[in-house]
Coordinates of C-alpha atoms in Angstrom, one line a residue:
M1 CA 0.0 0.0 0.0
D2 CA 1.3 3.5 -0.9
K3 CA 3.0 5.0 2.2
P4 CA 1.5 8.6 1.9
F5 CA -2.0 7.0 1.7
A6 CA -1.3 4.9 4.8
V7 CA 0.0 8.0 6.6
G8 CA -3.2 9.8 5.7
L9 CA -5.2 7.1 7.5
G10 CA -3.5 8.0 10.8
S11 CA -1.4 6.1 13.3
N12 CA -4.3 3.8 14.2
F13 CA -4.3 2.1 10.8
Q14 CA -4.7 -1.7 11.1
R15 CA -3.1 -3.3 8.2
D16 CA -3.9 -6.9 9.4
R17 CA -7.5 -6.0 9.9
I18 CA -7.9 -4.7 6.4
Q19 CA -6.3 -7.8 5.0
E20 CA -8.6 -10.0 7.1
I21 CA -11.7 -8.2 5.8
C22 CA -10.5 -8.4 2.2
K23 CA -10.1 -12.2 2.6
T24 CA -13.6 -12.5 4.2
L25 CA -15.1 -10.5 1.3
R26 CA -13.4 -12.7 -1.3
V27 CA -14.9 -15.8 0.5
L28 CA -18.4 -14.3 0.7
N29 CA -18.3 -13.3 -3.0
A30 CA -17.2 -16.8 -3.9
L31 CA -20.1 -18.2 -1.9
R32 CA -22.6 -15.9 -3.6
D33 CA -21.5 -17.2 -7.0
P34 CA -24.6 -18.6 -8.8
E35 CA -22.9 -22.0 -9.0
I36 CA -22.8 -22.2 -5.2
G37 CA -25.7 -19.9 -4.2
I38 CA -25.0 -19.4 -0.5
P39 CA -25.5 -15.7 0.2
L40 CA -24.2 -15.1 3.7
S41 CA -23.7 -11.9 5.6
I42 CA -20.4 -11.2 7.4
N43 CA -22.0 -12.0 10.8
Q44 CA -23.4 -15.3 9.4
Y45 CA -20.1 -16.2 7.9
K46 CA -18.3 -15.4 11.2
E47 CA -20.8 -17.6 13.1
V48 CA -20.2 -20.5 10.8
V49 CA -16.4 -20.2 11.1
I50 CA -16.4 -19.8 14.9
M51 CA -18.9 -22.7 15.3
H52 CA -16.7 -24.9 13.1
W53 CA -13.6 -23.8 15.0
A54 CA -15.2 -24.5 18.4
C55 CA -16.4 -28.0 17.4
S56 CA -12.9 -28.8 15.9
K57 CA -11.3 -27.6 19.1
I58 CA -13.4 -30.0 21.2
T59 CA -12.8 -32.9 18.8
A60 CA -9.0 -32.2 18.8
S61 CA -9.0 -32.2 22.6
L62 CA -10.1 -35.9 22.6
A63 CA -7.0 -36.9 20.5
I64 CA -4.6 -36.2 23.3
P65 CA -3.5 -39.7 24.4
T66 CA -2.4 -39.0 27.9
A67 CA -4.9 -38.0 30.5
S68 CA -2.4 -35.8 32.3
L69 CA -1.9 -33.7 29.2
A70 CA -5.7 -33.4 28.4
I71 CA -7.1 -29.9 28.6
P72 CA -9.3 -29.6 31.7
D73 CA -13.0 -28.7 31.0
A74 CA -12.7 -25.3 32.8
T75 CA -9.7 -24.4 30.7
L76 CA -11.2 -25.5 27.4
L77 CA -14.4 -23.6 28.3
E78 CA -12.4 -20.3 28.7
I79 CA -10.7 -20.9 25.4
L80 CA -14.0 -21.5 23.7
L81 CA -15.8 -18.6 25.3
D82 CA -13.1 -16.1 24.2
K83 CA -14.1 -16.9 20.6
L84 CA -17.8 -17.6 20.9
K85 CA -18.5 -14.3 22.6
L86 CA -17.2 -12.5 19.5
C87 CA -20.3 -13.5 17.6
R88 CA -23.7 -12.3 19.1
G89 CA -26.5 -14.8 18.7
I90 CA -24.3 -17.8 18.2
S91 CA -25.8 -21.1 19.4
Y92 CA -24.0 -22.3 22.5
A93 CA -26.4 -25.2 22.7
A94 CA -25.2 -26.5 19.4
V95 CA -21.6 -26.4 20.6
A96 CA -22.6 -28.0 23.9
A97 CA -24.5 -30.8 22.0
H98 CA -21.3 -31.5 20.0
A99 CA -19.3 -31.7 23.3
D100 CA -21.8 -34.1 24.8
K101 CA -21.8 -36.2 21.6
N102 CA -18.0 -36.5 21.9
G103 CA -18.1 -37.6 25.5
R104 CA -17.4 -34.3 27.3
R105 CA -20.7 -34.0 29.2
T106 CA -19.3 -31.8 32.0
L107 CA -18.1 -29.3 29.3
A108 CA -21.4 -29.5 27.6
A109 CA -23.2 -28.6 30.9
M110 CA -20.8 -25.6 31.3
L111 CA -21.4 -24.4 27.7
V112 CA -25.2 -24.7 27.8
E113 CA -25.3 -22.4 30.8
H114 CA -24.3 -19.6 28.4
E115 CA -27.2 -20.3 26.0
P116 CA -29.7 -17.4 26.4
R117 CA -32.6 -19.2 24.7
S118 CA -34.5 -21.4 27.1
S119 CA -36.2 -23.3 24.3
K120 CA -32.8 -24.6 23.2
Q121 CA -31.2 -24.7 26.7
V122 CA -33.8 -26.8 28.5
P123 CA -34.1 -29.8 26.1
L124 CA -30.3 -30.1 26.0
L125 CA -30.0 -30.0 29.8
L126 CA -32.5 -32.9 29.9
S127 CA -30.6 -34.9 27.3
I128 CA -27.4 -34.6 29.3
G129 CA -29.1 -35.6 32.5
E130 CA -29.3 -32.2 34.2
E131 CA -32.9 -32.4 35.3
D132 CA -32.6 -30.1 38.3
T133 CA -31.0 -27.4 36.3
A134 CA -33.5 -27.9 33.4
L135 CA -36.4 -27.6 35.9
M136 CA -35.0 -24.4 37.3
K137 CA -34.4 -22.8 33.9
A138 CA -37.9 -23.9 32.7
T139 CA -39.5 -22.3 35.7
E140 CA -37.5 -19.1 35.3
S141 CA -38.6 -18.8 31.6
D142 CA -42.3 -18.8 32.5
D143 CA -42.9 -21.0 29.5
T144 CA -45.5 -23.6 30.5
D145 CA -44.6 -25.9 27.6
L146 CA -41.1 -26.1 28.8
V147 CA -42.2 -26.8 32.4
Y148 CA -44.5 -29.6 31.2
L149 CA -41.6 -31.0 29.1
V150 CA -39.4 -31.2 32.2
L151 CA -42.1 -32.6 34.5
F152 CA -43.1 -35.4 32.1
H153 CA -39.4 -36.2 31.4
I154 CA -38.7 -36.6 35.1
W155 CA -41.9 -38.6 35.8
Q156 CA -41.2 -41.0 32.9
K157 CA -37.9 -42.0 34.5
P158 CA -37.8 -45.2 36.6
G159 CA -38.9 -44.5 40.2
D160 CA -35.5 -45.3 41.7
T161 CA -33.7 -42.7 39.5
R162 CA -36.1 -39.8 39.7
N163 CA -36.4 -39.3 43.5
G164 CA -34.0 -36.3 43.7
S165 CA -35.7 -34.4 40.9
A166 CA -39.2 -35.5 42.1
N167 CA -38.8 -33.4 45.2
K168 CA -38.3 -30.4 43.0
V169 CA -41.4 -31.3 41.0
L170 CA -43.4 -31.3 44.2
E171 CA -42.4 -27.7 44.8
L172 CA -43.9 -26.8 41.4
I173 CA -47.4 -28.4 42.1
P174 CA -49.2 -25.0 42.6
F175 CA -47.8 -23.8 39.2
F176 CA -48.5 -27.0 37.5
C177 CA -52.1 -27.2 38.8
S178 CA -52.8 -23.6 37.8
C179 CA -51.9 -24.4 34.2
R180 CA -53.7 -27.8 34.0
G181 CA -56.5 -26.2 31.9
Q182 CA -54.0 -25.7 29.1
L183 CA -52.9 -29.2 29.5
W184 CA -56.4 -30.5 28.9
N185 CA -56.7 -28.4 25.7
D186 CA -57.7 -30.6 22.7
S187 CA -56.4 -28.1 20.2
G188 CA -53.3 -30.1 19.6
Q189 CA -51.0 -27.2 20.4
T190 CA -50.0 -28.3 24.0
P191 CA -48.1 -31.3 25.4
A192 CA -51.5 -32.8 26.3
T193 CA -51.6 -34.6 23.0
C194 CA -48.3 -36.3 23.7
Y195 CA -49.1 -37.9 27.1
K196 CA -52.1 -40.0 28.1
H197 CA -54.3 -39.4 31.2
E198 CA -52.7 -42.4 32.9
F199 CA -49.5 -40.4 33.2
L200 CA -51.2 -37.4 34.8
K201 CA -53.2 -39.6 37.1
D202 CA -50.0 -41.1 38.3
F203 CA -48.6 -37.6 39.0
F204 CA -51.6 -36.5 40.9
R205 CA -51.9 -39.7 43.0
S206 CA -48.3 -39.4 44.0
T207 CA -48.8 -35.9 45.2
G208 CA -52.0 -36.6 47.1
Q209 CA -54.3 -34.6 44.8
L210 CA -57.1 -37.2 44.5
Q211 CA -59.7 -34.7 43.4
E212 CA -57.6 -34.0 40.3
V213 CA -57.5 -37.7 39.6
A214 CA -61.3 -37.7 39.9
F215 CA -61.6 -34.9 37.4
L216 CA -59.4 -36.8 34.9
L217 CA -61.4 -39.9 35.4
W218 CA -64.6 -38.0 34.7
K219 CA -63.2 -36.5 31.6
E220 CA -62.0 -39.9 30.5
S221 CA -65.5 -41.3 30.8
W222 CA -66.8 -38.5 28.6
E223 CA -64.2 -39.3 26.0
L224 CA -65.2 -43.0 26.2
G225 CA -68.8 -42.1 25.8
K226 CA -68.1 -40.3 22.5
N227 CA -66.9 -43.5 21.0
P228 CA -69.3 -44.4 18.1
M229 CA -69.3 -48.0 19.3
A230 CA -70.7 -46.9 22.7
S231 CA -74.3 -47.5 21.8
K232 CA -77.0 -50.2 21.5
G233 CA -75.9 -51.9 24.7
S234 CA -72.2 -51.7 23.8
P235 CA -69.9 -53.4 26.4
L236 CA -68.0 -50.0 26.4
H237 CA -70.7 -48.7 28.8
G238 CA -69.4 -51.1 31.5
P239 CA -65.9 -49.6 31.8
C240 CA -67.4 -46.1 31.4
I241 CA -69.7 -46.6 34.4
K242 CA -66.8 -48.1 36.5
I243 CA -64.7 -45.0 35.7
I244 CA -67.5 -42.7 36.9
E245 CA -67.9 -44.7 40.1
K246 CA -64.1 -44.4 40.7
A247 CA -64.4 -40.7 40.2
Q248 CA -67.3 -40.5 42.6
H249 CA -65.4 -42.4 45.3
L250 CA -62.4 -40.0 45.0
F251 CA -64.6 -36.9 45.2
S252 CA -66.4 -38.3 48.3
E253 CA -63.1 -38.3 50.2
T254 CA -63.0 -34.5 50.3
K255 CA -65.6 -32.2 51.9
E256 CA -64.9 -29.5 49.3
H257 CA -66.3 -31.7 46.4
T258 CA -69.6 -32.8 47.8
F259 CA -71.4 -31.5 44.7
E260 CA -69.1 -33.2 42.3
S261 CA -69.4 -36.5 44.3
K262 CA -73.2 -36.3 44.1
A263 CA -73.2 -35.4 40.4
A264 CA -70.9 -38.3 39.6
E265 CA -73.0 -40.7 41.6
E266 CA -76.2 -39.7 39.8
H267 CA -74.4 -39.7 36.4
G268 CA -73.2 -43.2 36.9
K269 CA -76.6 -44.4 38.2
L270 CA -78.4 -42.8 35.2
L271 CA -76.0 -44.2 32.7
K272 CA -76.5 -47.7 34.2
I273 CA -80.3 -47.4 33.9
Q274 CA -80.0 -46.1 30.3
H275 CA -77.7 -48.9 29.4
E276 CA -80.2 -51.4 30.7
L277 CA -83.0 -49.7 28.8
E278 CA -81.0 -49.8 25.5
V279 CA -80.3 -53.5 26.0
S280 CA -84.0 -54.3 26.7
T281 CA -85.5 -52.1 24.0
K282 CA -82.6 -52.7 21.5
Q283 CA -82.8 -49.0 20.7
A284 CA -79.8 -46.6 21.1
I285 CA -81.9 -43.7 22.2
F286 CA -81.4 -43.4 26.0
V287 CA -77.6 -43.0 26.8
D288 CA -76.5 -39.4 27.4
S289 CA -80.0 -38.1 27.5
S290 CA -81.3 -36.2 30.6
I291 CA -83.5 -37.6 33.3
S292 CA -86.5 -35.8 31.9
D293 CA -85.8 -37.1 28.4
T294 CA -85.3 -40.6 29.7
I295 CA -88.7 -40.5 31.5
R296 CA -90.5 -39.0 28.5
T297 CA -89.0 -41.6 26.1
C298 CA -90.0 -44.5 28.4
I299 CA -93.6 -43.2 28.5
V300 CA -93.7 -42.7 24.7
L301 CA -92.5 -46.4 24.3
G302 CA -95.2 -47.5 26.7
N303 CA -92.7 -48.6 29.4
H304 CA -94.5 -46.9 32.3
R305 CA -92.8 -49.1 34.9
A306 CA -89.3 -48.0 33.7
A307 CA -90.5 -44.3 33.7
M308 CA -91.7 -44.7 37.3
K309 CA -88.4 -46.4 38.3
V310 CA -86.4 -43.4 37.0
K311 CA -88.8 -41.0 38.8
T312 CA -88.4 -42.8 42.1
E313 CA -84.6 -43.4 41.7
F314 CA -83.9 -39.7 41.1
K315 CA -86.6 -38.3 43.3
V316 CA -88.4 -36.4 40.5
S317 CA -91.0 -34.0 41.9
E318 CA -94.7 -34.6 41.3
K319 CA -95.1 -31.4 39.4
R320 CA -92.2 -32.3 37.1
W321 CA -93.6 -35.8 36.7
Y322 CA -97.0 -34.5 35.6
W323 CA -95.6 -32.1 33.1
L324 CA -93.4 -34.9 31.5
K325 CA -96.3 -37.4 31.4
V326 CA -98.8 -35.0 30.0
F327 CA -96.7 -34.0 27.1
A328 CA -95.4 -37.5 26.5
L329 CA -99.0 -38.9 26.2
T330 CA -100.0 -36.1 23.9
T331 CA -97.0 -36.8 21.7
I332 CA -98.3 -40.3 21.1
T333 CA -102.0 -39.1 21.1
D334 CA -103.0 -41.5 23.8
W335 CA -106.1 -39.5 24.9
D336 CA -107.6 -42.3 26.9
A337 CA -104.4 -42.7 29.0
L338 CA -104.2 -38.9 29.4
E339 CA -107.8 -38.7 30.7
K340 CA -107.2 -41.6 33.0
F341 CA -104.0 -40.0 34.3
S342 CA -105.9 -36.7 35.0
R343 CA -108.4 -38.7 37.2
E344 CA -105.8 -40.4 39.4
K345 CA -105.7 -37.5 41.8
R346 CA -106.0 -33.7 41.5
P347 CA -103.0 -32.7 39.4
P348 CA -100.4 -30.6 41.3
I349 CA -99.9 -28.6 38.1
G350 CA -103.7 -28.0 37.7
Y351 CA -105.6 -28.8 34.5
R352 CA -104.2 -25.9 32.4
P353 CA -101.3 -28.0 30.9
F354 CA -103.8 -30.7 29.9
V355 CA -105.9 -28.1 28.0
E356 CA -102.9 -26.4 26.4
A357 CA -101.4 -29.8 25.3
C358 CA -104.7 -30.8 23.6
I359 CA -105.1 -27.4 21.9
D360 CA -101.5 -27.6 20.6
A361 CA -102.3 -31.0 19.2
D362 CA -105.4 -29.5 17.6
E363 CA -107.6 -31.8 19.6
K364 CA -110.3 -29.3 20.8
G365 CA -112.7 -32.0 21.8
E366 CA -110.1 -33.4 24.2
A367 CA -109.3 -30.0 25.5
L368 CA -113.0 -29.5 26.3
K369 CA -112.9 -32.4 28.8
Y370 CA -110.5 -30.4 31.1
S371 CA -111.7 -26.8 30.5
P372 CA -114.6 -26.9 33.0
K373 CA -112.2 -28.2 35.7
L374 CA -110.1 -25.0 35.5
A375 CA -110.5 -23.2 38.9
D376 CA -109.4 -19.8 37.7
P377 CA -112.1 -18.1 35.6
R378 CA -109.5 -16.3 33.6
E379 CA -107.9 -19.6 32.7
R380 CA -111.3 -20.9 31.6
V381 CA -111.8 -17.9 29.4
E382 CA -108.5 -18.5 27.7
A383 CA -109.3 -22.2 27.3
Y384 CA -112.8 -21.7 25.8
A385 CA -111.4 -19.0 23.5
G386 CA -108.6 -21.3 22.4
I387 CA -111.2 -24.0 21.6
G388 CA -113.4 -21.4 19.7
M389 CA -116.4 -21.5 22.1
A390 CA -117.4 -17.8 22.2
K391 CA -120.5 -18.2 24.5
E392 CA -118.7 -20.3 27.1
A393 CA -115.8 -17.9 27.0
A394 CA -118.1 -14.9 27.5
D395 CA -119.9 -16.6 30.4
A396 CA -116.5 -17.3 32.1
A397 CA -115.5 -13.7 31.6
S398 CA -118.7 -12.5 33.2
Q399 CA -118.1 -14.7 36.2
A400 CA -114.6 -13.3 36.5
K401 CA -116.2 -9.8 36.6
D402 CA -113.4 -8.5 34.4
G403 CA -114.7 -5.9 32.0
E404 CA -111.3 -5.5 30.3
L405 CA -111.0 -9.2 29.7
L406 CA -114.6 -9.3 28.3
G407 CA -113.8 -6.4 26.0
R408 CA -110.6 -8.0 24.7
L409 CA -112.5 -11.3 24.2
K410 CA -115.2 -9.6 22.1
L411 CA -112.5 -7.9 20.0
T412 CA -110.7 -11.2 19.4
F413 CA -113.8 -13.0 18.2
A414 CA -114.8 -10.1 16.0
Q415 CA -111.4 -10.1 14.3
N416 CA -111.6 -13.9 13.9
A417 CA -115.1 -13.6 12.3
A418 CA -113.9 -10.9 9.9
A419 CA -110.9 -13.0 8.9
S420 CA -113.1 -16.0 8.2

């Protein structure tokens, strides 16, 4: 280089630096050639070179035959870090993985400590057997997926090899439970799709959280019930009922889950009855229906004994029973049975539902049987009006001594007459 030009650059001119940059640019231009087609920036090139140097340095350290001459892990770590820190964003985890692959696990553990990205750091720590450190790093990252990854990894290990880390897992129970909703997500984006409920149940049992096991069992019964084969008296109902009974037993052991215990008990009892009904009727129309629908279906099929059994078993109130039976009998147009039912005793719901059910079925003659029995004059007015009996409706309105009702009634019939 011309001396006057160099002097013009000042006393801080770095000849070696210029030469290094020129060599680097020649390499980058050669890589950009269309025949090669690898366009790299200077930083990317530097990262590749340093990564290659670091891995070669680790490999070369293994070639030293005498143990006394071998470079200690701490010394080699300092040598590597001096170069690696020159390139921001370089993957320490990749270099650590190379060290582990070549049998220098302690060096790998030291290197991965300098990896800033938890998503790369935690899996590598697990692969080299550093579960405690991985658990700490995952917790510090506030990344629930990483926490689940560590928890499941630890819990999958044989019992005699996981005890030390298991104690750390126990410390994370509050965090783990607060996130379990995400674990049950069926979207396919969480670790839930990778691990079965059996694994979670094992975790909760070992930590004494029996109510969580019960919730998992209950969910398991719902999933089993969705099976298309779980119909027409399928043997799948047997295991499903047993699962619900197990959940009920676990719920009953805590005072805080009395409601869940009772709900599980009634769910299992109803499913058992519905299963028996499907077997006896050979119709897959009962399972997963409500108590009301089960009673109504039994009456429609003419199985009054089964309907009464469900009523008694689940302590269905008399009012609810009457409503269900009235509308079930009108559905199958069994008017004789409906009239007989109305005479058993004074209906706790009154006779209005009988009238309305008959009018809705366009059976005005049947509705007329119950209209005179209505105790409220206003209800009789509405009943006769619905049947189309103007005189009887007017008489009932007069008995009610309600001028407004009588006026509205006259207007209604006048409009109906004009329309016809």
